[in-house]
Structures are given as structure tokens and as C-alpha cells.
mmCIF file of C-alpha atoms and ligand atoms in Angstrom:
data_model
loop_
_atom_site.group_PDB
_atom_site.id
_atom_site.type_symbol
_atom_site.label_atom_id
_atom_site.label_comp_id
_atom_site.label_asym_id
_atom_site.label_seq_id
_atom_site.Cartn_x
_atom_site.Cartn_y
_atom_site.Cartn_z
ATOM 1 C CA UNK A 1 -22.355 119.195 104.545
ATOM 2 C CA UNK A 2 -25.629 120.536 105.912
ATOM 3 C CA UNK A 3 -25.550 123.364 108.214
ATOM 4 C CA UNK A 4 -25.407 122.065 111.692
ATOM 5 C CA UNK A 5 -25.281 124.266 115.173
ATOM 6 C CA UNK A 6 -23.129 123.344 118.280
ATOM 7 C CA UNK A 7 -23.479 125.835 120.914
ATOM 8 C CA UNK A 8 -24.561 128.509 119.241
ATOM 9 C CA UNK A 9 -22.241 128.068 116.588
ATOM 10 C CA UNK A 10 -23.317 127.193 113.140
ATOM 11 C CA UNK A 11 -20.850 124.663 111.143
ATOM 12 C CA UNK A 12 -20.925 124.787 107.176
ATOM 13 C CA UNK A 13 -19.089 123.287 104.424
ATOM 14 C CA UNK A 14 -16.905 125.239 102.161
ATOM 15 C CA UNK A 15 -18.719 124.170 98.952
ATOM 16 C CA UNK A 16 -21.840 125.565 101.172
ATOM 17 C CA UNK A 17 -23.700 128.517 99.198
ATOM 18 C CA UNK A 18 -22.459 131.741 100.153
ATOM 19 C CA UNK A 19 -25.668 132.833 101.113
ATOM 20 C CA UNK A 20 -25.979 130.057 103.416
ATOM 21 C CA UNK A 21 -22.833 131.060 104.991
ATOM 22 C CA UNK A 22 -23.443 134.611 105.097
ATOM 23 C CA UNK A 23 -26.753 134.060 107.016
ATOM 24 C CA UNK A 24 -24.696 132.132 109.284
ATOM 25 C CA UNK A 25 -22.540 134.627 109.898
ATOM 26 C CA UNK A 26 -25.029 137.569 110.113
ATOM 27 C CA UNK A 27 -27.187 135.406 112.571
ATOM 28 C CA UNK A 28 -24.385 134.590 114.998
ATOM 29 C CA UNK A 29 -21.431 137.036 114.112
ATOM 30 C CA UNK A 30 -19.520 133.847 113.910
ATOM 31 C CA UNK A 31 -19.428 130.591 111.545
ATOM 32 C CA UNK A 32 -16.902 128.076 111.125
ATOM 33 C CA UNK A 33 -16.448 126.776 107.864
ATOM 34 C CA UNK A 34 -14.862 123.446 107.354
ATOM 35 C CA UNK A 35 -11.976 122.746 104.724
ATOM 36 C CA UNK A 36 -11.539 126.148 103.327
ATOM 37 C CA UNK A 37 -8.383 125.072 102.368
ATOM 38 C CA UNK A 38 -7.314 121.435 101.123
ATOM 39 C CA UNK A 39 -4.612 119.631 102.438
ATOM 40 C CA UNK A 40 -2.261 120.559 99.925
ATOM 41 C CA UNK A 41 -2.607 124.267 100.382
ATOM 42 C CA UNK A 42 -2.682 123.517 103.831
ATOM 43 C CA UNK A 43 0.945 121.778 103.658
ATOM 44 C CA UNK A 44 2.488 124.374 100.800
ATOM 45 C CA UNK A 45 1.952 127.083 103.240
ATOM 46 C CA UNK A 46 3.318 125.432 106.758
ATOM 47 C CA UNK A 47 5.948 124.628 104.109
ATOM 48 C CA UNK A 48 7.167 128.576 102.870
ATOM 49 C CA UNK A 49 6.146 130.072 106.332
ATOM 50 C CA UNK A 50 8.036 127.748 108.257
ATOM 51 C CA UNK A 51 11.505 129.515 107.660
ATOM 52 C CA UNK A 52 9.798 132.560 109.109
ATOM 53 C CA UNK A 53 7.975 130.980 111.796
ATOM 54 C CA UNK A 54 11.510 129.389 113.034
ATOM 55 C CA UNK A 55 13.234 132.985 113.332
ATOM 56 C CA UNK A 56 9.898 134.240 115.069
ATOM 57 C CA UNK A 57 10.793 135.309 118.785
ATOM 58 C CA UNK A 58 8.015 134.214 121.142
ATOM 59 C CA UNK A 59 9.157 137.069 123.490
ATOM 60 C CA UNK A 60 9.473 139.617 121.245
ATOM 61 C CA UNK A 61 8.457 143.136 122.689
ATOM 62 C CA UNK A 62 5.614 144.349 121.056
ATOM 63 C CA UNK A 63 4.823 148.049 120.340
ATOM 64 C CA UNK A 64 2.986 148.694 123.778
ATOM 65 C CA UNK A 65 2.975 146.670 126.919
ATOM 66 C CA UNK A 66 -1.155 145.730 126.628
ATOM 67 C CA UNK A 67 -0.234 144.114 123.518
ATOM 68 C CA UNK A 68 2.672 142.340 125.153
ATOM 69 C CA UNK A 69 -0.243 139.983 127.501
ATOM 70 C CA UNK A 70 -2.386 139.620 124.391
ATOM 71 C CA UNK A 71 0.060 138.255 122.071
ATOM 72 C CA UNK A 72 2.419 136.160 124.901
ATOM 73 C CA UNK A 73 3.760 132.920 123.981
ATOM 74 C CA UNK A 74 3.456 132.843 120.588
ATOM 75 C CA UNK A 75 5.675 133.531 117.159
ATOM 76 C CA UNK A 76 4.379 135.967 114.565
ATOM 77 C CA UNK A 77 4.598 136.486 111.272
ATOM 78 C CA UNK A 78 2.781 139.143 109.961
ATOM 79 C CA UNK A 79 2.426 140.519 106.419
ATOM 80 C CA UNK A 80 1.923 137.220 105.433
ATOM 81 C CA UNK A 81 0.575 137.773 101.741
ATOM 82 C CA UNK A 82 4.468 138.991 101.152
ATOM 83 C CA UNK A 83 5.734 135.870 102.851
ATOM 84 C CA UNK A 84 3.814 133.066 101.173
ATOM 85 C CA UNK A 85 2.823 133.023 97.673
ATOM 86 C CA UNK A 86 0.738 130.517 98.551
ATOM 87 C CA UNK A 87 -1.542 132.130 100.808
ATOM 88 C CA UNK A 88 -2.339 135.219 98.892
ATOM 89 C CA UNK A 89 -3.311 133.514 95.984
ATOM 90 C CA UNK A 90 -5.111 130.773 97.731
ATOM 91 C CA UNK A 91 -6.331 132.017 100.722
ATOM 92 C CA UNK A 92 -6.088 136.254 100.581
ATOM 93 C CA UNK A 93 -8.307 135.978 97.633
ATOM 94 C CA UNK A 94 -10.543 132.923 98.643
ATOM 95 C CA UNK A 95 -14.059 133.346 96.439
ATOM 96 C CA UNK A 96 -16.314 132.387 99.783
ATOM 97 C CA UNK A 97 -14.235 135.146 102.088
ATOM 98 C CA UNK A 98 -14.716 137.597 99.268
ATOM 99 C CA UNK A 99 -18.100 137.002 98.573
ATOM 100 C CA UNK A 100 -18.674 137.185 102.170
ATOM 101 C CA UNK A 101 -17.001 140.643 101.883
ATOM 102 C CA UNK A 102 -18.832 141.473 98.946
ATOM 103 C CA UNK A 103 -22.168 141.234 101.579
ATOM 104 C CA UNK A 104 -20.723 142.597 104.567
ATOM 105 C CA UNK A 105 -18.507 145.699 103.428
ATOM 106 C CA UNK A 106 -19.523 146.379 99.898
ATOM 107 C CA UNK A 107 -22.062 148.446 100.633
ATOM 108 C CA UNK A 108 -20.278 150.503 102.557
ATOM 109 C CA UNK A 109 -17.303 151.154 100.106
ATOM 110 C CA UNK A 110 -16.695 151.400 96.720
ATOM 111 C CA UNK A 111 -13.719 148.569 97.520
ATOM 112 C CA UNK A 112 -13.302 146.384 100.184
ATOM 113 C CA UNK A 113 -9.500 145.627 101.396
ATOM 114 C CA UNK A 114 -7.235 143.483 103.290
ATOM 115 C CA UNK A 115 -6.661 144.798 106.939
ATOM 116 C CA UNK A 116 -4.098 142.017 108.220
ATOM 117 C CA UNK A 117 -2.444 138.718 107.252
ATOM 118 C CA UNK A 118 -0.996 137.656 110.622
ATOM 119 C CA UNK A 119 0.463 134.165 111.547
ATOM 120 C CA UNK A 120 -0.099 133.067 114.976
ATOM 121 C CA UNK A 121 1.912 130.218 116.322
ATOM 122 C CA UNK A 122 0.194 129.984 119.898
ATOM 123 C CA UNK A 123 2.683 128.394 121.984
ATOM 124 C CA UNK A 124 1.492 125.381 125.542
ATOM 125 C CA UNK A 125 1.603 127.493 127.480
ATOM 126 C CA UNK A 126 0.222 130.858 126.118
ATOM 127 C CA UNK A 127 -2.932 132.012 128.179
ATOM 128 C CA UNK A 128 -6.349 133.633 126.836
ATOM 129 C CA UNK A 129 -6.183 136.357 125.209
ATOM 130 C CA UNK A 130 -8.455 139.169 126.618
ATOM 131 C CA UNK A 131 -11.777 139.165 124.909
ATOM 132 C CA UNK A 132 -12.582 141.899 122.294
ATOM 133 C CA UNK A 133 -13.595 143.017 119.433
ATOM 134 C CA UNK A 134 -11.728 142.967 116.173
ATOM 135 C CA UNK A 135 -13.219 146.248 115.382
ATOM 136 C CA UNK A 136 -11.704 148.208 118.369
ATOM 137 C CA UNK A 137 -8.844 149.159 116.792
ATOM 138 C CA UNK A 138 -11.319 151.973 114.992
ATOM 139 C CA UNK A 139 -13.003 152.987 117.927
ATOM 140 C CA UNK A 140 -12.746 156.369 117.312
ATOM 141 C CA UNK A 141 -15.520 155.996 114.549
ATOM 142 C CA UNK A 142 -18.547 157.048 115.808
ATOM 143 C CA UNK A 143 -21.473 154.914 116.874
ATOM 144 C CA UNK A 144 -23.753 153.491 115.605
ATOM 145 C CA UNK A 145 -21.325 152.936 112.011
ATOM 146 C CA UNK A 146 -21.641 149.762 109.188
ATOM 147 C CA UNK A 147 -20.005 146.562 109.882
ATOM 148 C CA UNK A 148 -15.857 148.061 109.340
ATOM 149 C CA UNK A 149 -14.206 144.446 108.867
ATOM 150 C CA UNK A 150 -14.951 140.748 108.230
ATOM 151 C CA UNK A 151 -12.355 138.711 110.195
ATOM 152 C CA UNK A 152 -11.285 134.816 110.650
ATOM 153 C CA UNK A 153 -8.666 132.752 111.857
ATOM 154 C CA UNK A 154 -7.935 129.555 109.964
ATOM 155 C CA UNK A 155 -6.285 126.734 111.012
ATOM 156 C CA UNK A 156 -2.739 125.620 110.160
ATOM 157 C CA UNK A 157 -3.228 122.594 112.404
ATOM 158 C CA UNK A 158 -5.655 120.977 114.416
ATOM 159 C CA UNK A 159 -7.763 123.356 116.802
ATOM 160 C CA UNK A 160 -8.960 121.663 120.247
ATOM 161 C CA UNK A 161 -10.608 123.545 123.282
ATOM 162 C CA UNK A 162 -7.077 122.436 124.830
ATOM 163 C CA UNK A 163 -4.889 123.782 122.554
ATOM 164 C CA UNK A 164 -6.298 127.102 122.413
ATOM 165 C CA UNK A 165 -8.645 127.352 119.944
ATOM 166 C CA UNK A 166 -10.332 130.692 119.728
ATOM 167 C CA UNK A 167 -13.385 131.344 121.978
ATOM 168 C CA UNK A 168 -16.168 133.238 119.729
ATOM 169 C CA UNK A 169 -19.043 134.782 121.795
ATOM 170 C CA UNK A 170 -22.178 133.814 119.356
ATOM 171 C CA UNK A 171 -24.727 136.908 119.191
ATOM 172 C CA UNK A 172 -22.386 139.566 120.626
ATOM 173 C CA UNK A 173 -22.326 141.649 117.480
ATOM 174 C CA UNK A 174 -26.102 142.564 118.473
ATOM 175 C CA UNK A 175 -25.209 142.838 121.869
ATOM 176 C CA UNK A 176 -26.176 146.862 123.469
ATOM 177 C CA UNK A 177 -23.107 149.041 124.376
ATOM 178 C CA UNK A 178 -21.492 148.077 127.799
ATOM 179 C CA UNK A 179 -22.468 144.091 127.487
ATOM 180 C CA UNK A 180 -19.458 142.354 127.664
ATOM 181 C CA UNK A 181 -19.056 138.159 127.632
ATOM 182 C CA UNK A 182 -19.250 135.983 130.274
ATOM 183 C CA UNK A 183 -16.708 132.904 130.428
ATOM 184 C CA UNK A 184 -19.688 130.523 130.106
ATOM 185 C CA UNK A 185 -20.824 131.880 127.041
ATOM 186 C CA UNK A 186 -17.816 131.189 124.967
ATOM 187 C CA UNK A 187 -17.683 128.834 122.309
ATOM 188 C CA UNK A 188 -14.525 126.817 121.350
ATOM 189 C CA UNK A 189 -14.241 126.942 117.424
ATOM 190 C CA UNK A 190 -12.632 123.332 117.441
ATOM 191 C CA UNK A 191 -11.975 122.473 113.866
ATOM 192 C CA UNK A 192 -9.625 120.638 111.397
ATOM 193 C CA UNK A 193 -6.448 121.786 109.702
ATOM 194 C CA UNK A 194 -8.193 124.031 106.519
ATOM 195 C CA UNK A 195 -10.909 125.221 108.302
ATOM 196 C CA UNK A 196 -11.310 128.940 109.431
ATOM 197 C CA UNK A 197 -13.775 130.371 111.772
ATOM 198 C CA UNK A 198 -14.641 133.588 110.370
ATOM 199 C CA UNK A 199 -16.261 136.437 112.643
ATOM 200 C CA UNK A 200 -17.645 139.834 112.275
ATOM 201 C CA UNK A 201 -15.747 142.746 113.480
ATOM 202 C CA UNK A 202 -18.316 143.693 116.092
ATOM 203 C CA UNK A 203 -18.539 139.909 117.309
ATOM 204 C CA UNK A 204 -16.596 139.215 120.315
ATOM 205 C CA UNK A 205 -13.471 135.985 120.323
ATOM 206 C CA UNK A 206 -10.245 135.745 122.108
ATOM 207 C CA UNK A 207 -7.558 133.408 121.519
ATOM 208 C CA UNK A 208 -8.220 130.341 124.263
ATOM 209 C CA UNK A 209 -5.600 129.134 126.678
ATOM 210 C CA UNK A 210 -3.481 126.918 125.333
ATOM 211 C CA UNK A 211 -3.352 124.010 127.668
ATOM 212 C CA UNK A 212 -2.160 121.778 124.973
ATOM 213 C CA UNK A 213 1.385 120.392 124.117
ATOM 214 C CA UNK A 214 1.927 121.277 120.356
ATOM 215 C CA UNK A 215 2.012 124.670 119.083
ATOM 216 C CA UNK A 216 -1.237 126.100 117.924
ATOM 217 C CA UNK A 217 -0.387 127.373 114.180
ATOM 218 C CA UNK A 218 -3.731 129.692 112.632
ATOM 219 C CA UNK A 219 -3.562 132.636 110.546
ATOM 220 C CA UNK A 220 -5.561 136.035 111.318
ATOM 221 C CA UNK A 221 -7.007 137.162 108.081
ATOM 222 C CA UNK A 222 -9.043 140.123 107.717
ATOM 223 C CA UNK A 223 -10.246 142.716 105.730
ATOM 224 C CA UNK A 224 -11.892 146.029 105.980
ATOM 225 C CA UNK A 225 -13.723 149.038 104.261
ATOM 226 C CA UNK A 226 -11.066 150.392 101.535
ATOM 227 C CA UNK A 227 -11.182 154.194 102.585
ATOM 228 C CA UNK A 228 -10.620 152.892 106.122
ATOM 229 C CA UNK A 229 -6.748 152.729 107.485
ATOM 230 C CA UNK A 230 -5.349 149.455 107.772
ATOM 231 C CA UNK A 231 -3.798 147.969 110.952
ATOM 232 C CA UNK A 232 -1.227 146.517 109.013
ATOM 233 C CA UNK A 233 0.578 148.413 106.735
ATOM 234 C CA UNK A 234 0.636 146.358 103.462
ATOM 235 C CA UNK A 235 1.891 148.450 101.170
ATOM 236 C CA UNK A 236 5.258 147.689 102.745
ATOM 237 C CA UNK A 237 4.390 144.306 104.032
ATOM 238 C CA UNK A 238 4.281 143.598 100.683
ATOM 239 C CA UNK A 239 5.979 146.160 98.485
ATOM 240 C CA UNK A 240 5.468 146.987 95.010
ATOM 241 C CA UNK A 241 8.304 144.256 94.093
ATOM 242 C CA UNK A 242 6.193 141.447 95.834
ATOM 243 C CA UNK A 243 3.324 142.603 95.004
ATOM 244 C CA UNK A 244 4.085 143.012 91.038
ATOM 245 C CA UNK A 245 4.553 139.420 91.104
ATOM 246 C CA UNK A 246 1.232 138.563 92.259
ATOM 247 C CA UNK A 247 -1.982 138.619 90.490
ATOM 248 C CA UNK A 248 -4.472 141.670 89.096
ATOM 249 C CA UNK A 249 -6.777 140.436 91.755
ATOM 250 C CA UNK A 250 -4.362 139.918 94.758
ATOM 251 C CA UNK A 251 -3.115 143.698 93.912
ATOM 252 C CA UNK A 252 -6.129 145.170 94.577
ATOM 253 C CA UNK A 253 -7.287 143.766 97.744
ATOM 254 C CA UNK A 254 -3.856 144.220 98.842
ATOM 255 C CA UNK A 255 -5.196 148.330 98.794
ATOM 256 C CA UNK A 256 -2.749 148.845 95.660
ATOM 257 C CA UNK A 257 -6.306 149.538 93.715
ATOM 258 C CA UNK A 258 -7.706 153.172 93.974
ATOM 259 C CA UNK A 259 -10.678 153.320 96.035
ATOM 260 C CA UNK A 260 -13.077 155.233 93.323
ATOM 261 C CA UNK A 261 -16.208 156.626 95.154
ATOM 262 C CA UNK A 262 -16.656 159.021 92.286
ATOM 263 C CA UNK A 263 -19.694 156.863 90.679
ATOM 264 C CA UNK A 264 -21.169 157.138 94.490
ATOM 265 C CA UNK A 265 -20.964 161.150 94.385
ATOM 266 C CA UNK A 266 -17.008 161.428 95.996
ATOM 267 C CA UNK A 267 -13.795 160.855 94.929
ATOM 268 C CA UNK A 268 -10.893 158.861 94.541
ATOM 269 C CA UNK A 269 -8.680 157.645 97.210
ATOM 270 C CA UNK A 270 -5.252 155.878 96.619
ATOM 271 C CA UNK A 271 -4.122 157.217 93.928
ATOM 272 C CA UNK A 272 -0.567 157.896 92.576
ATOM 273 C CA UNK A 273 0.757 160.635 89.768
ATOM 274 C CA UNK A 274 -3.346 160.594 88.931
ATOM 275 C CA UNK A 275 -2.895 157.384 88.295
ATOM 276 C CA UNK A 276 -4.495 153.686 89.713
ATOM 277 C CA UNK A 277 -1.288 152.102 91.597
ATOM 278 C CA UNK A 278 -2.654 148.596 89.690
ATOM 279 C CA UNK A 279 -2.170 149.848 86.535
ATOM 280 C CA UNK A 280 1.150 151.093 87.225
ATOM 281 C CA UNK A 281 2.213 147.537 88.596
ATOM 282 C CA UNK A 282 0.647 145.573 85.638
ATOM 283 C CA UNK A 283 2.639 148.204 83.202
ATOM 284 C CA UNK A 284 5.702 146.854 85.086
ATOM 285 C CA UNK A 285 6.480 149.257 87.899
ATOM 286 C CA UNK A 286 8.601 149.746 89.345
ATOM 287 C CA UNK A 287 10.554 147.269 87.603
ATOM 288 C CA UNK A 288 10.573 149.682 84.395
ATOM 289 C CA UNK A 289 10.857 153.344 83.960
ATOM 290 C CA UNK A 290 7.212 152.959 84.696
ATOM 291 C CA UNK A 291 4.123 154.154 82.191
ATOM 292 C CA UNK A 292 4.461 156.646 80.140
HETATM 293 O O1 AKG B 301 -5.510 133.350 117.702
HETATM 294 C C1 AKG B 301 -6.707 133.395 117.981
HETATM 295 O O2 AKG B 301 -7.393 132.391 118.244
HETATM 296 C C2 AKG B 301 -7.422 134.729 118.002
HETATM 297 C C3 AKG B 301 -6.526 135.874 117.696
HETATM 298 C C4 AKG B 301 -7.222 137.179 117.834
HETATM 299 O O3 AKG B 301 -8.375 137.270 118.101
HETATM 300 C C5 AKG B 301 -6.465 138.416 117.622
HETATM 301 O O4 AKG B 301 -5.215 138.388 117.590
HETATM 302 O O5 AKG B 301 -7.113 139.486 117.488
HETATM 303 FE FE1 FE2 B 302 -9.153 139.192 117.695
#
């Protein structure tokens, strides 16, 4: 499909160019790209999550009572890429996302990696989320510092202004310090099942209130700058087990890869016995005594 803007929000196909998409993106801080994933992908991951999804508590207490508000009403599963096979071969490694993260945090790393693979079941019920910025969990990085992660959330069902669908805020990842959204400038990513609006770090979203009847299933997928911490901790989301089992290329944006800056004048981050992780996984650890 051709490009076309609603709101301020540009709508693209998947088969869309990647530069088309990225210039999207860069131009907005938000895009929404229609069927990134087909139907069948869609349905063989609702199908492997959905035994996690059931044992999800929708009142679980979350690490700190801010985060309690922001993630009400809804089941999580996070570490996803552990969970369903499905979605890290499918969807964690996605050409457009990583070609998108190619543009946006290759320059500014010698690998880019994934930050979080988080199912959110938004439950009728669940109010907005406050808005923010993806990026504020690394607020400690000094101003003014390279984009730090490409984001999305892609939908597992149907997203509708009423149940919830997130609210992007198109042109906030330009806006000056201490300019914050207003409720009329948000813009409801409304899109089928397989589609993902993906967002810039800096760009602010929330979550929208859910004033639906059916639960609101979309997965938070995001990646960041590979010398950067993670907010998730994948290496035990998925361990080395998992994680042998997956392919070269899931491995290494699952951070097993050593981030090698050495070409760039530094050094090498990641490693283990002097050794890159990935190698030691494709020589079967730790399933055998390991290399040599
Ligand atoms: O679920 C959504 O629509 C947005 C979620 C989000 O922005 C977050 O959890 O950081
Ligand atoms: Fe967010």
C-alpha cells in the first residue's frame, strides 16, 4: 500500500521499502505498519503464549508501586523470545524491524540488541497508562545522546481507540526539554491483528484506556544500543538452554553476541573465558563439555 497519513500518523505496508518506513518513522517518531505478521504467525503465537497468558495474574504486584498504575489490569508475560519459538524467529528477528535498527542504532554501536519482549494482555477495564517515553528508563544518560532504542507494540488482536490501543504523540521526539503531550494531540494507532506500531524511544505513547469488552492482546518489542543495559534481563529470560535451540541470528540479538567496538578504536563487551558467548552456544554449550 502507498503511504497514507491519518492524524499525523503515517500508515505503510510491510512489503513497503525500508527506507520508506524509516522516513516515516524519523519524520513522526511513530509509524504503523500494517501486516507485519500474517495470520498464521499471528495464530501460532496466541497459540504457545496462551498457556502463559492463562497463569498471568492481572494483579500481580509489580517491583514498585508507580509501576503498579502503569501496568493495572492486564496479564504479562515477559521474556517472551524464551516463551514462544514462534515469535523470536518470526517476529524478534523481523528483516523490516532490523533494518529499521540497522538506521536508527547502528551507528551508534557496533551491535544493536533486544531490550524487551513483553506480552501485554490489556484487560476492559484497564485505564491509560501515563504518557512517556520508552527511553526514560536510561535517563541517567546525559543529554543531548543518539536515539538509545527503537520500540513497537504489535497487535495480537484487533486494536480500536476503545479497546485501548496505544496513543502515540506524532513529532514529540523533536519536541524541546520540558514539552510534554496534551490529551488532544494523541493519536490512536488503530490497526489489525499483525500490525505493529513502531516508535522511537524519544517519541512519546501510552497504552489507551481500555473501554472495550475483550482483552487487548499486543506485544512490546524493543531493542536498544548493545553496550547499553537491558531492561529485561534476557540472558535468563532466555537461558543458554533456550537460547541454544534458536538460531545464529536470534542468539545474537538476544545480547549472547559480543559487542566488538575494537574495529571502532574500543573494545569488546560480552565476552566469556575470551571467548564470543555465540560461538560457545553453536559449539554446543552448555549442552557439552563446551569448546575446547
Ligand atoms: O500497551 C501499550 O499500548 C503501550 C505499552 C507501553 O507503552 C509500555 O508498557 O511502555
Ligand atoms: Fe511505553
Amino acid at each position: 500500500m502507498s503511504p497514507v497519513r491519518e492524524g499525523r500518523i503515517q500508515r505503510v505496508g510491510a512489503d513497503a521499502p525500508a527506507g520508506q518506513v524509516l522516513e516515516a518513522l524519523q519524520e513522526d517518531g511513530a509509524v504503523i505498519v500494517h501486516d507485519l505478521l500474517s495470520g498464521d504467525v499471528v495464530a501460532a503465537i496466541n497459540g504457545e503464549v496462551q498457556p502463559f497468558v492463562d497463569a498471568a495474574d492481572p494483579d500481580m504486584r509489580h517491583l514498585n508501586p508507580g509501576v503498579q498504575l502503569f501496568h493495572a489490569q492486564t496479564r504479562h508475560v515477559s521474556g517472551l523470545a524464551g516463551k514462544s519459538a514462534t515469535f523470536a524467529t518470526e517476529v524478534m528477528v523481523h528483516p523490516l524491524l532490523l533494518a529499521l535498527c540497522d538506521s536508527i542504532l547502528g551507528p551508534s554501536c557496533a551491535r544493536y540488541q533486544l531490550n524487551l519482549a513483553h506480552l501485554l494482555e490489556r484487560l476492559p477495564g484497564a485505564g491509560a497508562q501515563f504518557w512517556h517515553q520508552d527511553e526514560i528508563v536510561w535517563n541517567l544518560v546525559p543529554e543531548p545522546h543518539p536515539e538509545l532504542q527503537l520500540a513497537s507494540v504489535i497487535a495480537l488482536v484487533d486494536f480500536s481507540a476503545e479497546n485501548g490501543a496505544t496513543r502515540v504523540f506524532p513529532g514529540s521526539h523533536r519536541w524541546e526539554a520540558g514539552r510534554y503531550p496534551r490529551d488532544d494531540e494523541a493519536v490512536a494507532a488503530e490497526m489489525p491483528a499483525g500490525s505493529a506500531v513502531v516508535y522511537l524511544g524519544s517519541a512519546f505513547h501510552r497504552g489507551g484506556p481500555h473501554v472495550g469488552t475483550e482483552p487487548r492482546r499486543g506485544v512490546h518489542l524493543s531493542y536498544t544500543l548493545g553496550w547499553l543495559r537491558t531492561e529485561e534481563n534476557n540472558y535468563l529470560a532466555v537461558p543458554p538452554e533456550v537460547a541454544g535451540r534458536l538460531p545464529r541470528e536470534c542468539q545474537e540479538v538476544l545480547g549472547y553476541a559480543v559487542h566488538d567496538a575494537i574495529e571502532r578504536g574500543g573494545g569488546y563487551l560480552g565476552m566469556l573465558d575470551l571467548r564470543d558467548p555465540v560461538e560457545l552456544l553453536q559449539a554446543g554449550w552448555p549442552g557439552s563439555a563446551g569448546a575446547d
